[in-house]
Amino acid sequence: MKFGFFDDANKEYVITSPKTPYPWINYLGTQDFFSLISNTAGGYSFYKDARLARITRYRYNNVPADAGGRYFYINDNGTVWNPGWSPVKTELDEYVCRHGMGYTVIKGKKNGLSAEVTFFVPQNFTGEVQKVVLKNESNEKKSFKLFSFVEWCLWDAQDDCSNFQRNFNTGEVEIEGSTIYHKTEYKERRNHFAFYTVNEPIDGFDTDRETFMGSIYNDFADPETVFSGEPKNSVADGWSPVASHFKKITLEAGETKTLVYVLGYVENPYEEKFNADGSMNKSRAYEMMKKFDTAEKADAALAELKETWDALLSKYTISSPDEKLNRQVNIWNQYQCMVTFNLSRSASYFESGIGRGMGFRDSNQDILGFVHQIPERARERILDIAATQLEDGGNYHQYQPLTKKGNDAAGTNFNDDPLWMILSTAAYIKETGDYGILNEMVDYKNDPALAQPLLDHLKRSFYHVVNNKGSHGLPLIGRADWNDCLNLNCFSRVPGESFQNTASNIAKEVDPETGAPLNEQTAESVMIAGMFTYIGPEYVELCRRMGDNAEADKAQAEIDKMKQAIIDYGWDGEWFLRAYDAYGKKVGSHENEEGKIFIEPQGFCIMSDIGGKEFTEKTMASIEKYLGTEHGLVLNNPAFTKYIVEYGEISTYPGGYKENAGIFCHNNAWIMCAAAYAGMGDVAFDYYTRIAPAYQEDEKLHRTEPYVYAQMIAGKDAKRFGEAKNSWLTGTAAWNFVAISQYILGVIPDYSGLKIDPSIPKAWDGYTVTRQFRGATFNIKVENPDHISKGIKSLTVDGKAVDGNIITDITGGVHEVVAVMG
Ligand code: GLC
Ligand code: GLC
């Protein structure tokens, strides 16, 4: 069942029913001001930090699910409706929501009146613009009333939803002309305020929520002010400040009226907070209002925004006979990569904006997905991340986006973390050729006194693995590796204790069989071992390119040692083992009762050529046999049914959800990459389409947005098999883009140039990829006359044959490339 369709020409997903299975959202803003907006105009806005500078209020996990947003209410002679259907939920004669690149258009029509609202955050602007177009499509003159509505958040979103004894007394607003200012706490320590304005005189307003609602028994669906058609001109005094403009409008038959609303955020330097007369300095707000005081100005800014997105998305485009593939690659996957880069894991409809900061491993992996779009920001991000590394090569697991400082509460010792930084830096250098980044001085522990060149950070990352090995010569897992929920040192018996942030219990444990005390030096991760043999060679290559062959040889010897350790202790016979637990017992082995096979180590080990063709073939067959489902590959099998104290959080989820045998879309991509690497192009693409949103047919079952990946789809053991959760902010975006754009379609940035190495379904005849790379544009035509999966028999650039499959002559301009498979 479908609730909309893709409009590829406009780069939009068009939702045709407001009653989607879950709120389907979009993101506005890519720089400092961000908004989340659902298909019924729910959501909220914030400045830079979804926790500390929340501008409008939103209530998570509410009933109904999506409560709070920027709402326009129309009272047309007693019939009250919203262009986005919700919250009043009056049946509309027409409804459509278009989610585009950084903008959303919601249009409703009722009784001959249509209202179309375009929401967007212009470039270089700290506010959301809402252009409202009202059209009388009937044959008679119409008079009606329009109310706008937002509810202010008292800045710190965590405090806002918990500290009511104070907050009900602090709300403060000011009304000046058509502008409602939110200035709670401005007179004391804050240097910022927000405003909501419209570019025409108004006929009334409200700023006190209870007055607007009419009583404490009303909700967003039946505000008394709107239903009575009379604003109260209320001025909030403590309690909950809101902003609602009131306008009486009359339109002749066929007449259109356009209004431009702006929801803005302003910061004043401390010394400039007040005017001489003690009033709030609003000059910056006035400047912002002037930028959007006409519809033409709003239209021009929207056009500019669209151009910005067209440019970002033009760095990699495919043209193929498969329109789903084209839209996935050209539009939605890259769009999601950019949103994920901007928001990390902070604010979505599943991430409340008050939880996590920036994850070290998450942000490094995000870089893989967007580095080609904005390499300058990737560079900056890598340096920020590296500064949170510790002197021993470990790192803070998370850092705060506002301060860029490591977060003590989330701690350290997630032993996969350091390796991801080698991978992201390598990706940046392959994209740009900028080896200069390796010489940048970067703090350790955010302490400038400890700064060293970035290359030294990578070295310490590499040796953090080498220096932290267990008895099988495999890497110690620490608190967890990529799988946050495989907590082999936690041994939590206390409800409410954090699985990931508690490593200390191990000291109290003894092995029940031997009575020996347990310690953190026992549990090992085959996944980190595989990551080390897959990512380590990038460090070796960087050393060589920086002229340090001795270090490169030394590092290579460590990689070879690790490969041998995986062969000796990490192979289970039909697949790679997952780990050794704190008792030294195998995890992810046919010897286990549950969790016999895990997905995570398999792809990295295959891509490190461990055990050659034999191991690869056996592993790929086991993956399909035990992990394969029509909705993607489950993480482990069989699912855990009991709590296993020595495994931790993974065994707490009901089977089929999250890390306990859910379909984690992030690590599905590693298997696509491995299959492509092994020349199994049909398998790689099959796995790709099982989870790629553009290929999902049953939107009702899948539930989350059909245009973006979700972190997780319920696995085969779950009652709700096939249902997705946690859409938008996930490493899935970046890794699936790597899988399709590089491993499958085979257009791969490499140190010495652009490598062409497709691994595709045999049935394909070919396709064309246009790739902007280091200042040049390559139109790459891949032809597959012999219908094979992998292998290039000839490569020409502008008609001239190239040896091998790497284009090394990267001079500006446009180049025609023909790659013939065979
Ligand atoms: C979440 C986390 C990520 C972790 C994954 C698996 O996506 O953000 O860091 O690797 O879950 O547990
Ligand atoms: C939970 C989630 C996991 C996520 C982690 C982040 O354990 O299950 O997916 O990575 O929290 O802290």
mmCIF file of C-alpha atoms in Angstrom, residues 3 15 17-27 36-43 58-62 64-68 71 85-86 95 97 99 348-350 699 702-708 724 726-728:
data_model
loop_
_atom_site.group_PDB
_atom_site.id
_atom_site.type_symbol
_atom_site.label_atom_id
_atom_site.label_comp_id
_atom_site.label_asym_id
_atom_site.label_seq_id
_atom_site.Cartn_x
_atom_site.Cartn_y
_atom_site.Cartn_z
ATOM 1 C CA PHE A 3 0.621 6.916 0.658
ATOM 2 C CA ILE A 15 2.395 12.503 0.128
ATOM 3 C CA SER A 17 -2.842 11.236 2.360
ATOM 4 C CA PRO A 18 -2.193 12.971 5.684
ATOM 5 C CA LYS A 19 -2.818 9.744 7.560
ATOM 6 C CA THR A 20 0.584 8.188 6.939
ATOM 7 C CA PRO A 21 1.465 5.121 9.023
ATOM 8 C CA TYR A 22 3.867 7.244 11.067
ATOM 9 C CA PRO A 23 4.673 10.965 10.843
ATOM 10 C CA TRP A 24 6.783 11.346 7.705
ATOM 11 C CA ILE A 25 9.215 14.154 8.267
ATOM 12 C CA ASN A 26 11.665 16.365 6.465
ATOM 13 C CA TYR A 27 14.554 18.561 7.605
ATOM 14 C CA LEU A 36 11.973 19.140 11.687
ATOM 15 C CA ILE A 37 8.650 19.138 9.878
ATOM 16 C CA SER A 38 6.180 16.319 9.463
ATOM 17 C CA ASN A 39 3.667 15.880 6.689
ATOM 18 C CA THR A 40 1.053 17.530 8.905
ATOM 19 C CA ALA A 41 3.364 20.441 9.875
ATOM 20 C CA GLY A 42 4.300 18.964 13.245
ATOM 21 C CA GLY A 43 7.829 19.300 14.568
ATOM 22 C CA TYR A 58 7.591 19.494 20.894
ATOM 23 C CA ARG A 59 6.276 16.645 23.013
ATOM 24 C CA TYR A 60 7.765 13.276 22.230
ATOM 25 C CA ASN A 61 5.927 9.996 22.600
ATOM 26 C CA ASN A 62 2.663 11.829 22.749
ATOM 27 C CA PRO A 64 -1.527 11.497 19.236
ATOM 28 C CA ALA A 65 2.035 10.789 18.115
ATOM 29 C CA ASP A 66 2.779 14.081 16.411
ATOM 30 C CA ALA A 67 1.602 16.857 18.719
ATOM 31 C CA GLY A 68 2.965 20.350 18.349
ATOM 32 C CA TYR A 71 0.005 25.326 12.681
ATOM 33 C CA TRP A 85 -5.211 18.289 8.183
ATOM 34 C CA SER A 86 -3.848 17.984 11.722
ATOM 35 C CA TYR A 95 -4.418 17.439 0.657
ATOM 36 C CA CYS A 97 2.511 17.397 1.121
ATOM 37 C CA HIS A 99 8.900 17.022 0.917
ATOM 38 C CA SER A 348 14.696 13.141 14.731
ATOM 39 C CA TYR A 349 11.316 11.663 15.581
ATOM 40 C CA PHE A 350 13.235 8.906 17.390
ATOM 41 C CA GLU A 699 4.569 1.440 2.994
ATOM 42 C CA HIS A 702 7.325 -0.544 6.609
ATOM 43 C CA ARG A 703 5.711 2.479 8.332
ATOM 44 C CA THR A 704 8.576 4.982 8.319
ATOM 45 C CA GLU A 705 9.347 7.412 5.500
ATOM 46 C CA PRO A 706 9.594 5.660 2.112
ATOM 47 C CA TYR A 707 12.336 8.035 0.995
ATOM 48 C CA VAL A 708 14.959 7.462 3.700
ATOM 49 C CA ALA A 724 11.013 -0.046 10.328
ATOM 50 C CA ASN A 726 14.399 5.000 13.881
ATOM 51 C CA SER A 727 14.412 6.595 10.472
ATOM 52 C CA TRP A 728 16.794 9.281 9.214
#
